[in-house]
Coordinates of C-alpha atoms in Angstrom, one line a residue:
Chain A
M216 CA 76.9 125.6 149.8
A217 CA 77.7 121.8 150.3
L218 CA 79.6 120.4 147.2
D219 CA 80.5 117.0 148.8
G220 CA 77.7 114.9 147.9
F221 CA 77.7 111.8 145.9
I222 CA 76.2 113.6 142.9
E223 CA 78.7 116.5 143.2
K224 CA 81.6 114.1 143.4
I225 CA 80.5 112.3 140.5
Y226 CA 80.2 115.5 138.5
R227 CA 83.9 116.6 139.4
R228 CA 85.1 113.7 138.3
Y229 CA 83.3 114.1 134.8
M230 CA 84.6 117.9 134.8
V231 CA 88.1 116.7 135.3
W232 CA 87.7 114.2 132.8
K233 CA 86.3 116.8 130.3
C234 CA 89.1 119.4 131.1
R235 CA 92.0 116.4 130.6
P236 CA 95.0 117.6 128.9
S237 CA 95.1 115.0 126.2
R238 CA 91.7 116.0 125.1
V239 CA 92.3 120.1 125.1
A240 CA 95.5 119.7 123.6
A241 CA 94.3 117.4 120.6
H242 CA 91.6 120.0 120.2
L243 CA 94.1 123.0 120.1
D244 CA 96.4 121.3 117.8
K245 CA 93.9 121.0 115.2
S246 CA 94.0 125.0 114.7
L247 CA 97.4 125.9 116.2
P248 CA 100.3 127.0 113.5
G249 CA 103.0 124.7 112.9
E250 CA 105.8 127.0 113.6
R251 CA 106.8 130.2 115.6
K252 CA 105.3 133.5 114.0
V253 CA 106.6 136.1 116.3
P254 CA 110.6 136.6 115.3
L255 CA 113.0 137.1 118.0
Q256 CA 114.4 140.5 118.1
D257 CA 118.0 141.1 118.4
G258 CA 120.2 144.5 119.5
R259 CA 118.6 147.0 121.8
R260 CA 116.5 145.2 124.3
K261 CA 113.0 146.4 123.0
I262 CA 110.1 144.2 123.6
R263 CA 106.9 144.1 121.8
V264 CA 103.8 143.3 124.6
A265 CA 100.0 143.1 124.4
A266 CA 97.6 143.8 127.1
L267 CA 94.5 142.3 127.0
Q268 CA 91.0 143.0 127.9
L269 CA 88.5 140.0 128.0
K270 CA 84.6 140.5 128.3
L271 CA 83.3 138.0 130.6
K272 CA 80.9 135.5 129.2
L273 CA 80.1 131.8 130.4
L274 CA 81.7 129.0 128.9
K275 CA 80.0 125.6 128.9
S276 CA 83.2 123.8 127.6
P277 CA 86.4 123.6 128.5
L278 CA 87.1 123.4 124.6
H279 CA 85.5 126.5 124.2
F280 CA 87.7 128.1 126.8
A281 CA 90.7 127.0 125.1
D282 CA 89.3 128.5 121.5
E283 CA 88.4 131.8 123.4
M284 CA 92.1 132.0 124.6
H285 CA 93.4 130.9 121.3
R286 CA 91.3 133.9 119.7
Q287 CA 93.1 136.2 122.4
V288 CA 96.2 134.9 122.1
R289 CA 96.5 135.2 118.1
K290 CA 95.0 138.7 118.3
A291 CA 98.2 139.6 120.4
V292 CA 100.6 137.6 118.1
D293 CA 98.7 139.4 114.9
R294 CA 100.1 142.5 116.4
Q295 CA 103.6 141.1 116.6
A296 CA 103.6 140.8 120.6
R297 CA 106.3 138.8 122.1
L298 CA 104.2 138.9 125.5
A299 CA 100.5 138.8 126.3
V300 CA 98.7 139.6 129.5
F301 CA 95.4 138.1 130.7
P302 CA 93.4 139.2 133.5
E303 CA 92.6 138.3 137.0
Y304 CA 90.0 135.5 137.7
N305 CA 90.4 134.3 134.1
S306 CA 88.5 131.2 135.0
L307 CA 85.2 133.1 135.9
P308 CA 83.9 132.0 132.3
L309 CA 84.3 128.3 133.3
L310 CA 81.5 128.7 136.1
G311 CA 79.4 127.9 132.7
M312 CA 80.4 124.3 132.7
L313 CA 78.4 123.7 136.2
P314 CA 74.9 122.4 135.4
G315 CA 72.2 125.1 136.0
F316 CA 74.6 127.9 136.7
E317 CA 73.3 130.1 134.0
K318 CA 70.0 130.0 136.1
I319 CA 71.8 130.5 139.3
E320 CA 73.4 133.6 137.7
E321 CA 70.1 135.0 136.3
G322 CA 68.7 134.7 139.8
Y323 CA 71.7 136.8 141.0
R324 CA 71.5 139.2 138.3
K325 CA 67.7 140.0 139.1
K326 CA 68.3 140.3 142.7
A327 CA 71.4 143.0 142.0
A328 CA 69.3 144.5 139.2
G329 CA 68.8 148.5 139.9
S330 CA 71.5 148.1 142.4
P331 CA 75.0 147.6 140.8
N332 CA 77.9 146.7 143.1
N333 CA 79.5 149.7 143.3
G334 CA 82.2 148.1 145.2
S335 CA 79.5 146.6 147.4
K336 CA 79.2 143.0 148.5
K337 CA 76.8 140.1 148.0
G338 CA 75.6 138.5 151.4
S339 CA 78.1 136.6 152.9
E340 CA 76.2 133.2 152.2
D341 CA 76.7 134.0 148.4
E342 CA 80.4 134.9 149.0
N343 CA 81.3 131.4 150.6
S344 CA 79.4 129.5 148.1
L345 CA 81.7 131.2 145.5
V346 CA 84.9 130.0 147.2
D347 CA 83.3 126.5 147.7
V348 CA 82.8 126.3 143.7
F349 CA 86.3 127.6 143.0
K350 CA 87.5 124.6 145.2
Y351 CA 85.3 122.4 143.9
M352 CA 86.3 123.3 140.2
S353 CA 89.9 123.5 140.9
P354 CA 91.3 120.0 139.8
A355 CA 89.5 120.5 136.9
V356 CA 90.3 124.0 135.9
Q357 CA 94.1 123.9 136.8
P358 CA 95.1 121.3 134.3
L359 CA 93.2 123.0 131.8
V360 CA 94.8 126.3 132.2
D361 CA 98.1 124.3 132.0
I362 CA 97.6 122.7 128.9
T363 CA 95.8 125.6 127.2
F364 CA 98.8 128.3 127.8
S365 CA 101.5 125.9 127.4
R366 CA 100.2 124.9 124.1
L367 CA 99.7 128.5 122.9
A368 CA 102.7 129.7 124.0
K369 CA 104.8 127.1 122.2
A370 CA 102.6 127.2 119.2
Y371 CA 103.2 131.1 118.8
G372 CA 106.9 131.1 120.5
I373 CA 105.9 134.1 122.8
Y374 CA 105.6 134.5 126.5
I375 CA 101.9 134.5 128.2
M376 CA 101.0 135.7 131.4
A377 CA 97.9 133.4 131.6
G378 CA 96.0 135.6 134.2
S379 CA 95.4 134.6 137.8
Y380 CA 93.2 131.6 138.9
P381 CA 91.6 130.8 142.1
L382 CA 92.9 127.4 143.1
A383 CA 93.1 125.0 145.7
Y384 CA 96.5 124.2 147.2
N385 CA 97.0 122.3 150.6
G386 CA 93.5 122.9 151.7
G387 CA 93.5 126.6 151.1
L388 CA 92.3 128.8 147.9
F389 CA 94.8 131.2 146.4
N390 CA 94.8 133.7 143.7
R391 CA 97.7 132.5 141.6
S392 CA 99.0 133.8 138.5
F393 CA 101.1 131.6 135.8
L394 CA 103.8 132.6 133.3
Y395 CA 104.5 130.4 130.2
G396 CA 107.7 130.7 128.1
P397 CA 108.0 130.2 124.4
G398 CA 108.8 126.5 124.6
G399 CA 105.6 126.0 126.4
Q400 CA 107.3 125.4 130.0
L401 CA 105.5 127.1 133.0
I402 CA 108.4 129.6 134.1
G403 CA 106.7 130.3 137.3
S404 CA 103.7 131.4 139.3
Q405 CA 102.9 133.9 142.1
D406 CA 100.0 134.0 144.9
K407 CA 98.4 137.2 145.3
V408 CA 100.2 138.8 148.5
H409 CA 97.9 141.5 149.1
L410 CA 94.0 140.4 149.2
F411 CA 91.0 142.5 148.4
I412 CA 88.8 142.8 151.3
D413 CA 86.3 140.6 150.1
E414 CA 88.9 137.9 149.2
A415 CA 90.1 138.2 152.9
K416 CA 86.5 137.7 154.2
W417 CA 86.3 134.4 151.9
D418 CA 89.2 133.2 153.8
L419 CA 91.4 133.2 150.7
K420 CA 95.0 132.4 151.4
R421 CA 97.8 135.2 150.7
G422 CA 101.4 134.7 149.6
S423 CA 104.0 135.4 151.5
S424 CA 106.9 136.5 149.1
F425 CA 107.1 137.8 145.5
S426 CA 109.1 136.0 142.7
I427 CA 110.7 137.5 139.7
Y428 CA 111.6 135.4 136.5
E429 CA 114.5 136.1 134.4
T430 CA 113.6 135.3 130.9
A431 CA 115.2 136.2 127.5
I432 CA 112.6 139.4 127.2
G433 CA 113.7 140.7 130.7
N434 CA 113.2 140.1 134.1
L435 CA 109.3 139.7 134.6
A436 CA 107.1 139.8 137.8
L437 CA 103.4 138.4 138.4
P438 CA 101.9 140.5 141.0
V439 CA 98.2 140.1 141.4
C440 CA 95.6 142.8 141.2
M441 CA 95.5 144.3 144.7
D442 CA 99.2 143.8 145.2
A443 CA 99.5 147.1 143.2
T444 CA 97.5 148.9 145.5
Y445 CA 100.7 148.8 147.6
F446 CA 104.0 150.5 147.3
E447 CA 105.8 148.0 149.0
T448 CA 105.0 145.2 146.3
F449 CA 106.8 147.0 143.5
R450 CA 109.5 148.1 145.7
I451 CA 110.6 144.6 146.3
L452 CA 110.2 143.7 142.8
E453 CA 112.5 146.5 142.1
H454 CA 115.1 145.4 144.6
K455 CA 114.7 141.9 143.1
G456 CA 115.5 143.2 139.5
A457 CA 112.3 142.9 138.2
E458 CA 111.9 145.4 134.6
I459 CA 108.4 144.5 133.8
A460 CA 105.6 143.9 135.9
L461 CA 102.4 141.6 134.5
L462 CA 99.4 142.7 136.5
P463 CA 96.0 140.8 136.0
I464 CA 93.1 142.7 137.2
A465 CA 89.4 142.2 137.8
D466 CA 88.0 145.4 139.3
M467 CA 84.9 145.0 141.0
Q468 CA 83.3 148.2 140.7
E469 CA 81.9 150.7 138.3
Y470 CA 84.7 152.4 136.3
N471 CA 86.1 155.6 137.3
Y472 CA 89.2 157.3 136.0
W473 CA 90.8 158.2 139.3
L474 CA 89.6 154.7 141.0
A475 CA 91.6 153.1 138.1
L476 CA 94.5 155.0 138.3
R477 CA 95.6 153.9 142.1
G478 CA 96.9 150.6 140.7
I479 CA 99.9 150.0 138.9
W480 CA 100.1 153.6 137.3
P481 CA 101.4 155.2 140.6
R482 CA 103.7 152.0 141.1
V483 CA 105.6 152.3 138.1
Q484 CA 106.3 155.9 138.8
E485 CA 107.5 155.0 142.5
S486 CA 109.6 151.9 141.4
L487 CA 110.7 152.5 138.0
L488 CA 109.6 149.7 136.1
Y489 CA 107.3 148.9 133.2
G490 CA 103.6 147.7 134.0
V491 CA 101.2 145.8 131.8
K492 CA 97.9 145.2 133.3
G493 CA 95.4 142.8 131.7
A494 CA 91.4 143.5 132.4
L495 CA 88.5 141.6 133.1
V496 CA 85.3 143.4 132.3
G497 CA 81.6 142.9 132.0
T498 CA 78.9 141.5 134.6
L499 CA 78.4 138.2 136.3
A500 CA 75.8 137.3 138.8
G501 CA 74.8 141.3 139.0
L502 CA 78.6 142.1 139.9
V503 CA 80.2 144.5 137.4
F504 CA 84.1 144.4 136.6
S505 CA 85.6 147.4 134.8
G506 CA 89.0 148.5 133.9
R507 CA 91.2 149.3 131.3
A508 CA 93.9 147.3 130.1
G509 CA 97.1 149.1 129.4
I510 CA 100.8 149.5 129.3
F511 CA 102.4 152.1 132.0
A512 CA 105.9 153.3 132.2
P513 CA 107.5 155.9 134.3
L514 CA 106.9 159.5 133.1
E515 CA 110.1 159.8 131.5
L516 CA 109.6 157.1 129.3
T517 CA 106.3 157.8 127.7
P518 CA 105.9 160.2 124.7
Q519 CA 103.2 162.4 126.6
Q520 CA 105.0 162.4 129.9
D521 CA 101.9 161.1 131.3
G522 CA 103.1 157.5 132.4
V523 CA 101.0 155.8 129.8
L524 CA 102.3 153.7 126.7
A525 CA 99.1 152.2 125.7
E526 CA 95.5 152.1 127.0
V527 CA 92.5 150.8 125.7
N528 CA 89.4 153.0 125.2
T529 CA 86.8 151.0 126.6
D530 CA 85.9 149.7 129.8
S531 CA 83.6 147.2 129.6
D532 CA 84.3 145.5 126.4
E533 CA 86.9 143.1 124.7
A534 CA 89.8 145.2 123.5
I535 CA 93.9 145.0 123.1
T536 CA 96.6 147.4 123.0
V537 CA 99.8 147.1 122.4
A538 CA 103.2 148.5 123.0
E539 CA 107.1 148.6 122.7
L540 CA 109.1 148.5 125.9
D541 CA 112.6 149.7 125.8
L542 CA 114.3 147.7 128.6
D543 CA 117.7 149.5 128.0
A544 CA 116.0 153.0 128.2
L545 CA 114.6 151.8 131.5
Q546 CA 118.2 150.8 133.2
E547 CA 119.5 154.3 131.8
L548 CA 116.7 155.9 133.8
R549 CA 117.3 154.0 136.8
Q550 CA 121.0 155.0 137.0
N551 CA 120.3 158.7 136.1
H552 CA 117.4 159.6 137.6
P553 CA 116.5 163.0 138.6
W554 CA 115.1 162.8 142.2
R555 CA 115.4 159.1 143.5
D556 CA 117.0 158.3 146.7
T557 CA 116.9 155.8 149.9
N558 CA 117.0 156.1 153.8
Q559 CA 117.9 152.9 155.1
A560 CA 118.4 154.5 158.6
L561 CA 114.9 155.9 158.3
Y562 CA 113.3 152.4 157.2
S563 CA 115.1 150.8 159.8
R564 CA 114.2 153.1 162.5
Y565 CA 110.4 152.8 161.9
F566 CA 109.4 149.9 159.7
P567 CA 110.0 146.5 161.6
A568 CA 108.0 147.9 164.7
L569 CA 105.3 149.5 162.4
Y570 CA 104.3 147.0 160.0
R571 CA 104.2 144.4 162.9
Q572 CA 101.5 146.6 165.0
D573 CA 97.8 145.3 164.6
Chain B
M709 CA 88.2 172.0 160.1
Q710 CA 89.3 174.2 157.1
V711 CA 92.9 173.8 155.7
T712 CA 94.5 175.8 153.1
A713 CA 97.4 175.0 151.0
L714 CA 99.6 178.2 149.6
T715 CA 101.6 179.0 146.5
M716 CA 103.2 182.4 147.5
A717 CA 101.8 183.2 144.0
S718 CA 100.4 186.9 143.7
L719 CA 101.5 187.9 147.3
D720 CA 103.4 191.1 147.3
L721 CA 107.0 189.9 148.5
S722 CA 108.8 193.4 148.0
S723 CA 109.4 193.7 151.8
Q724 CA 108.4 191.8 155.0
E725 CA 105.6 194.0 155.9
K726 CA 103.8 193.9 152.6
Y727 CA 104.1 190.1 153.0
R728 CA 102.7 189.8 156.0
A729 CA 100.2 192.0 155.5
E730 CA 98.8 190.4 152.1
L731 CA 99.2 187.0 153.5
T732 CA 97.5 187.4 156.8
G733 CA 94.7 189.1 154.7
L734 CA 94.5 185.9 152.5
L735 CA 94.7 183.8 155.5
K736 CA 91.9 185.8 157.1
K737 CA 89.5 185.6 154.0
S738 CA 90.2 181.7 153.7
G739 CA 89.0 181.4 157.5
T740 CA 91.5 178.6 157.8
G741 CA 92.9 177.0 160.8
L742 CA 95.6 175.4 159.4
A743 CA 97.5 176.8 156.1
V744 CA 101.1 175.3 154.9
L745 CA 103.4 177.3 152.8
P746 CA 105.6 175.6 149.8
A747 CA 109.2 174.5 149.9
Y748 CA 111.9 177.1 149.2
S749 CA 109.6 179.9 150.9
A750 CA 112.6 181.1 153.1
L751 CA 114.6 181.6 150.1
L752 CA 112.1 182.9 147.9
L753 CA 111.2 185.7 150.3
G754 CA 114.8 186.3 151.1
V755 CA 115.7 186.8 147.8
S756 CA 112.7 189.2 147.0
T757 CA 113.0 191.4 149.9
G758 CA 116.7 191.8 149.2
A759 CA 117.8 189.8 152.3
I760 CA 119.7 187.2 150.3
P761 CA 121.2 188.2 146.9
P762 CA 120.1 186.6 144.3
A763 CA 123.4 185.0 142.1
E764 CA 123.3 183.9 138.4
S765 CA 121.3 180.8 138.9
F766 CA 119.0 179.0 141.4
Q767 CA 121.7 176.6 142.3
K768 CA 124.3 179.2 143.2
T769 CA 121.6 181.4 145.1
F770 CA 120.9 178.5 146.7
K771 CA 124.4 177.7 147.7
D772 CA 125.1 181.4 148.7
Y773 CA 122.1 181.3 151.1
I774 CA 123.7 178.2 152.5
D775 CA 127.0 179.5 153.1
R776 CA 126.6 183.2 153.9
H777 CA 122.7 184.0 154.8
L778 CA 121.3 181.3 157.4
T779 CA 120.7 184.1 159.6
W780 CA 118.0 185.2 157.5
N781 CA 116.3 182.0 159.1
D782 CA 115.7 183.4 162.5
T783 CA 114.0 186.7 160.8
Y784 CA 112.1 184.2 158.6
L785 CA 110.7 181.8 161.2
E786 CA 109.9 184.8 163.7
L787 CA 107.7 186.4 161.3
H788 CA 105.9 183.3 160.5
E789 CA 105.6 182.7 164.3
K790 CA 104.0 185.9 164.8
I791 CA 102.0 185.2 161.9
A792 CA 100.6 181.9 163.4
R793 CA 99.9 183.7 166.3
E794 CA 98.1 186.7 164.9
M795 CA 95.8 184.4 163.1
D796 CA 95.3 181.8 165.4
I797 CA 96.2 179.2 163.2
Y798 CA 98.5 176.1 162.6
L799 CA 100.9 177.3 160.4
A800 CA 103.6 175.1 158.3
A801 CA 106.0 177.7 157.2
G802 CA 107.6 176.5 154.0
T803 CA 111.0 175.4 154.2
V804 CA 114.6 176.7 155.5
I805 CA 117.8 175.4 155.5
E806 CA 119.4 175.0 158.8
R807 CA 122.6 173.9 159.9
E808 CA 123.2 171.6 163.1
K809 CA 126.6 170.2 164.4
D810 CA 127.9 171.3 160.8
L811 CA 125.0 169.0 159.1
L812 CA 122.6 171.0 156.7
Y813 CA 119.0 170.0 156.3
H814 CA 116.2 171.0 154.7
T815 CA 113.4 171.6 157.1
V816 CA 109.9 173.1 157.7
Y817 CA 108.9 174.4 160.9
C818 CA 105.1 174.1 162.1
F819 CA 104.0 176.7 164.6
N820 CA 100.8 176.4 166.6
P821 CA 98.3 179.2 167.4
Q822 CA 100.5 180.3 170.3
G823 CA 103.5 180.7 167.7
E824 CA 105.2 177.7 169.6
P825 CA 107.3 175.4 167.1
C826 CA 104.9 171.8 167.2
L827 CA 106.8 170.0 164.6
R828 CA 110.0 170.4 163.1
Q829 CA 110.3 168.3 160.1
R830 CA 113.6 167.5 157.9
Q831 CA 113.6 166.3 154.3
T832 CA 114.5 162.6 154.4
H833 CA 115.1 162.0 150.6
L834 CA 117.6 164.3 148.8
T835 CA 117.7 165.0 145.3
P836 CA 120.9 164.6 143.5
F837 CA 121.3 168.6 143.4
Q838 CA 120.4 168.6 147.2
L839 CA 123.2 166.2 147.8
S840 CA 125.8 167.8 145.6
I841 CA 125.5 171.3 147.8
G842 CA 125.9 169.2 151.1
L843 CA 122.5 168.6 152.6
S844 CA 121.8 165.7 154.7
R845 CA 118.8 163.5 155.1
G846 CA 116.7 163.6 158.0
E847 CA 116.0 160.3 159.6
E848 CA 112.6 161.0 161.7
L849 CA 109.2 161.4 160.7
P850 CA 107.1 162.3 163.7
L851 CA 103.7 163.6 164.2
F852 CA 101.8 166.3 166.0
D853 CA 98.7 166.5 167.8
L854 CA 96.0 169.0 166.7
P855 CA 92.8 167.3 168.2
P856 CA 91.4 165.3 167.2
Y857 CA 94.0 164.9 164.4
K858 CA 97.3 163.4 164.3
V859 CA 99.4 165.3 161.7
G860 CA 102.7 164.8 159.8
I861 CA 104.7 166.6 157.4
I862 CA 106.3 165.7 154.0
V863 CA 109.2 167.8 152.5
D864 CA 109.6 168.5 149.0
S865 CA 110.8 165.5 147.2
D866 CA 109.8 163.2 149.8
A867 CA 106.1 163.3 148.2
L868 CA 107.9 160.9 145.4
H869 CA 109.2 158.3 147.8
P870 CA 106.0 156.7 149.1
E871 CA 107.8 155.2 152.4
T872 CA 107.2 158.8 153.9
G873 CA 103.4 158.5 154.0
R874 CA 103.3 154.6 154.9
I875 CA 105.7 155.6 158.1
L876 CA 103.0 158.5 158.8
G877 CA 100.5 156.8 157.7
L878 CA 101.2 153.7 160.1
Q879 CA 102.0 156.2 163.0
G880 CA 98.1 157.0 162.6
A881 CA 98.3 160.7 160.6
D882 CA 95.1 162.0 159.7
I883 CA 96.5 165.0 157.8
V884 CA 99.7 165.2 156.2
L885 CA 101.1 168.6 155.2
H886 CA 103.2 168.6 152.2
C887 CA 105.7 172.0 151.4
G888 CA 106.6 171.2 147.9
A889 CA 108.2 172.7 145.1
L890 CA 108.2 171.4 141.4
S891 CA 109.6 173.0 138.0
E892 CA 107.2 174.7 135.8
G893 CA 108.2 172.5 133.1
L894 CA 107.0 169.5 134.5
N895 CA 103.4 168.5 133.8
C896 CA 100.7 167.6 136.5
W897 CA 101.3 163.7 136.5
R898 CA 104.7 164.2 138.4
Q899 CA 102.7 165.9 141.2
V900 CA 100.0 163.3 140.9
A901 CA 102.5 160.7 141.6
G902 CA 103.5 162.3 144.5
M903 CA 100.9 163.4 147.2
W904 CA 97.9 162.0 145.4
S905 CA 99.1 158.7 145.3
Q906 CA 100.5 158.6 148.9
V907 CA 97.1 159.7 150.0
Q908 CA 95.3 156.9 147.9
Q909 CA 97.6 154.2 149.6
N910 CA 97.4 155.5 152.9
Q911 CA 93.9 157.0 153.5
F912 CA 94.7 160.4 155.2
W913 CA 94.3 163.9 154.2
A914 CA 97.0 166.1 152.6
V915 CA 97.3 169.6 152.3
E916 CA 99.8 170.2 149.2
A917 CA 101.5 173.6 148.9
Q918 CA 103.6 174.1 145.9
L919 CA 105.6 177.0 145.1
S920 CA 104.7 179.1 142.3
G921 CA 107.0 181.6 140.6
N922 CA 110.5 182.6 139.5
L923 CA 113.4 182.0 142.1
A924 CA 116.8 183.2 140.9
G925 CA 116.2 182.3 137.5
E926 CA 114.4 178.8 138.4
R927 CA 110.5 178.8 137.2
F928 CA 108.7 176.8 139.7
G929 CA 104.9 176.1 139.1
A930 CA 102.4 173.3 140.4
A931 CA 98.9 173.6 141.7
P932 CA 98.2 173.7 145.4
A933 CA 95.6 171.2 146.6
V934 CA 93.6 169.6 149.2
I935 CA 93.6 165.8 148.8
G936 CA 91.5 163.1 150.4
P937 CA 90.8 159.2 149.6
C938 CA 89.1 159.1 146.2
E939 CA 85.9 157.6 147.6
I940 CA 85.1 160.9 149.6
T941 CA 86.0 163.7 147.1
P942 CA 83.9 164.9 144.3
G943 CA 83.8 162.9 141.5
K944 CA 85.7 160.5 143.3
S945 CA 88.8 162.4 141.9
G946 CA 90.7 162.7 145.2
Y947 CA 90.7 166.4 145.3
L948 CA 88.7 168.0 147.7
Q949 CA 90.2 171.3 146.1
R950 CA 92.9 171.7 143.3
G951 CA 94.2 175.0 142.2
Y952 CA 96.1 176.0 139.3
P953 CA 99.9 176.8 139.8
H954 CA 99.0 180.7 139.6
T955 CA 96.5 180.1 142.3
A956 CA 97.3 182.0 145.7
E957 CA 95.5 179.2 147.8
V958 CA 93.2 176.7 147.9
T959 CA 90.9 175.9 150.9
A960 CA 88.6 172.9 152.0
E961 CA 86.7 171.9 154.6
L962 CA 87.7 168.2 156.0
D963 CA 84.8 165.9 156.6
E964 CA 86.8 163.5 159.0
A965 CA 83.6 161.4 159.8
A966 CA 83.4 160.2 156.2
R967 CA 87.1 159.3 156.2
R968 CA 86.8 157.5 159.4
E969 CA 83.8 155.5 158.0
L970 CA 85.8 155.0 154.7
I971 CA 88.3 153.4 156.7
R972 CA 86.2 151.2 159.1
K973 CA 84.8 149.8 155.5
Y974 CA 87.8 149.6 153.4
P975 CA 90.6 149.3 156.0
L976 CA 93.7 149.6 153.4
L977 CA 96.4 149.1 155.8
K978 CA 94.9 146.3 157.7
L979 CA 95.6 144.6 154.9
L980 CA 99.1 144.8 154.5
N981 CA 101.0 141.7 154.5
W982 CA 104.1 142.9 156.2
Q983 CA 105.8 139.1 156.4
A984 CA 106.6 139.7 153.0
Y985 CA 108.4 143.0 153.3
S986 CA 111.8 141.9 155.0
E987 CA 113.8 143.2 152.1
L988 CA 112.4 146.5 152.4
Y989 CA 114.6 147.6 155.4
R990 CA 117.5 146.0 157.8
E991 CA 116.4 145.2 161.0
E992 CA 118.3 147.5 163.7
S993 CA 120.6 145.1 165.9

């Protein structure tokens, strides 16, 4: 899809202008509280966290996006959460800003009617178009995301993992998640290291390392969706000292309990972290997104010994769930675990060569 | 190919002869070409037949087995070598404790239909209890050929360490045999966090044998299963067959063409990003 014509360039400048931080900030400031709402907790390191499940709906204005994110944050704050976790591809609703996108979307939907994706893909032309659109919108989306979540985090005095966004950097498109602190500061970001097969076909660029961020509520990591398919991600995060993994997902398939179990749940069992999953659900252009936002922990730290602290009860609608994470209990479990072991001689014998083979 | 995971539940273990007769009867009925026994099988049969006297606890019995009764291994392995030959099957014979150069290992021997050992696999990650009684870690995870498959073995709590499955998967394992034993008090989720999770992130088959029953005061009870990638199993559950802890065996037919087609469409291991993994291991100089 060619998006470099004169009209497209003009419209992009218009979008950037509409998404300008001063405009969004002024809009948000009208409805934000004047003081911190969530009190700091003392004593044992217990953190109340919220996993958000957002339902896809196209938004025509960046101010609507800011309002929608504000509404979600308020839901978390109302439940006394000090950390809120948003989903992957959280900018998809902003496709509604593109003139005529609703019609295009309807066309895709009709084309796909009767054959929901079930993990299958649209044609490569459509996929490439989507990448071009993400790149096209990137200069408008990034400042909008930044000012929105910075303002919301500061106003409520909480940490926000703002979800992930396809954004253009150095000529490539990355799927990047962001973490904001209670001072409104951007604490850090994480590029998705393991791409979904479609993303690889779209030529998204992948990250090459994992970061963790030391905060007042624990050491946080921000792997993105497919990163939780691979044990390596959480093992590295654990080695780096992470205590809570904040995982945005946008799972492009019909919901199935077992398929959904394959991500963050086994990873927190293997590597002894808490995991908080924000999910995007709904349909867009005939594609079905499903999931269940939730909060997960090693079996020993969950009341039913099932690895689940809280999980929303819908895979297709907006929802929220909260739970308390006990970081001291996590450390105690790590130090006195009933079966954990390591074998560096084995890893060194096999991994260097095996990982590098084609 | 038909594969079978066993628990040793409901087998008469009071003598070698009765055990052999009941096991071969079970295997004949299942029509299997590959069967897997659970962990601690040699100890269980040794205690049950009186070859290893039971002590006041599982731990003490285990220690006695190591200190005084390792000769039982010869009898045990010879018995299973014969069963493999008689049944014309591949048989992963559960676990023994073996001594080599003053080091002790928790080991699975797998026999081919000729009764020859085709793979010896030592447990590579140990529990605090296993370390406390002096076991050492194995440092290899080889495969054997069972045309057209490549087959590996995961021993006991190695199932809970994903490095083991990844090493086997990256070497090209098509089937992984698991000789497991989990305490009865644990719920099913500990087991799901083991082989089921290993299968899903490596896309191989797993034949998961789990010990069921009382061994010197310790109750074991987890379910035998044949596991595959979710996409090619009923209900996308990842289970081709799944029993209960008291189920003697489960048997399933592997649809290898379906697995290979899945991997062609969704090559999970091709999407690894090894440049990001250097912290996972130290390079050998």
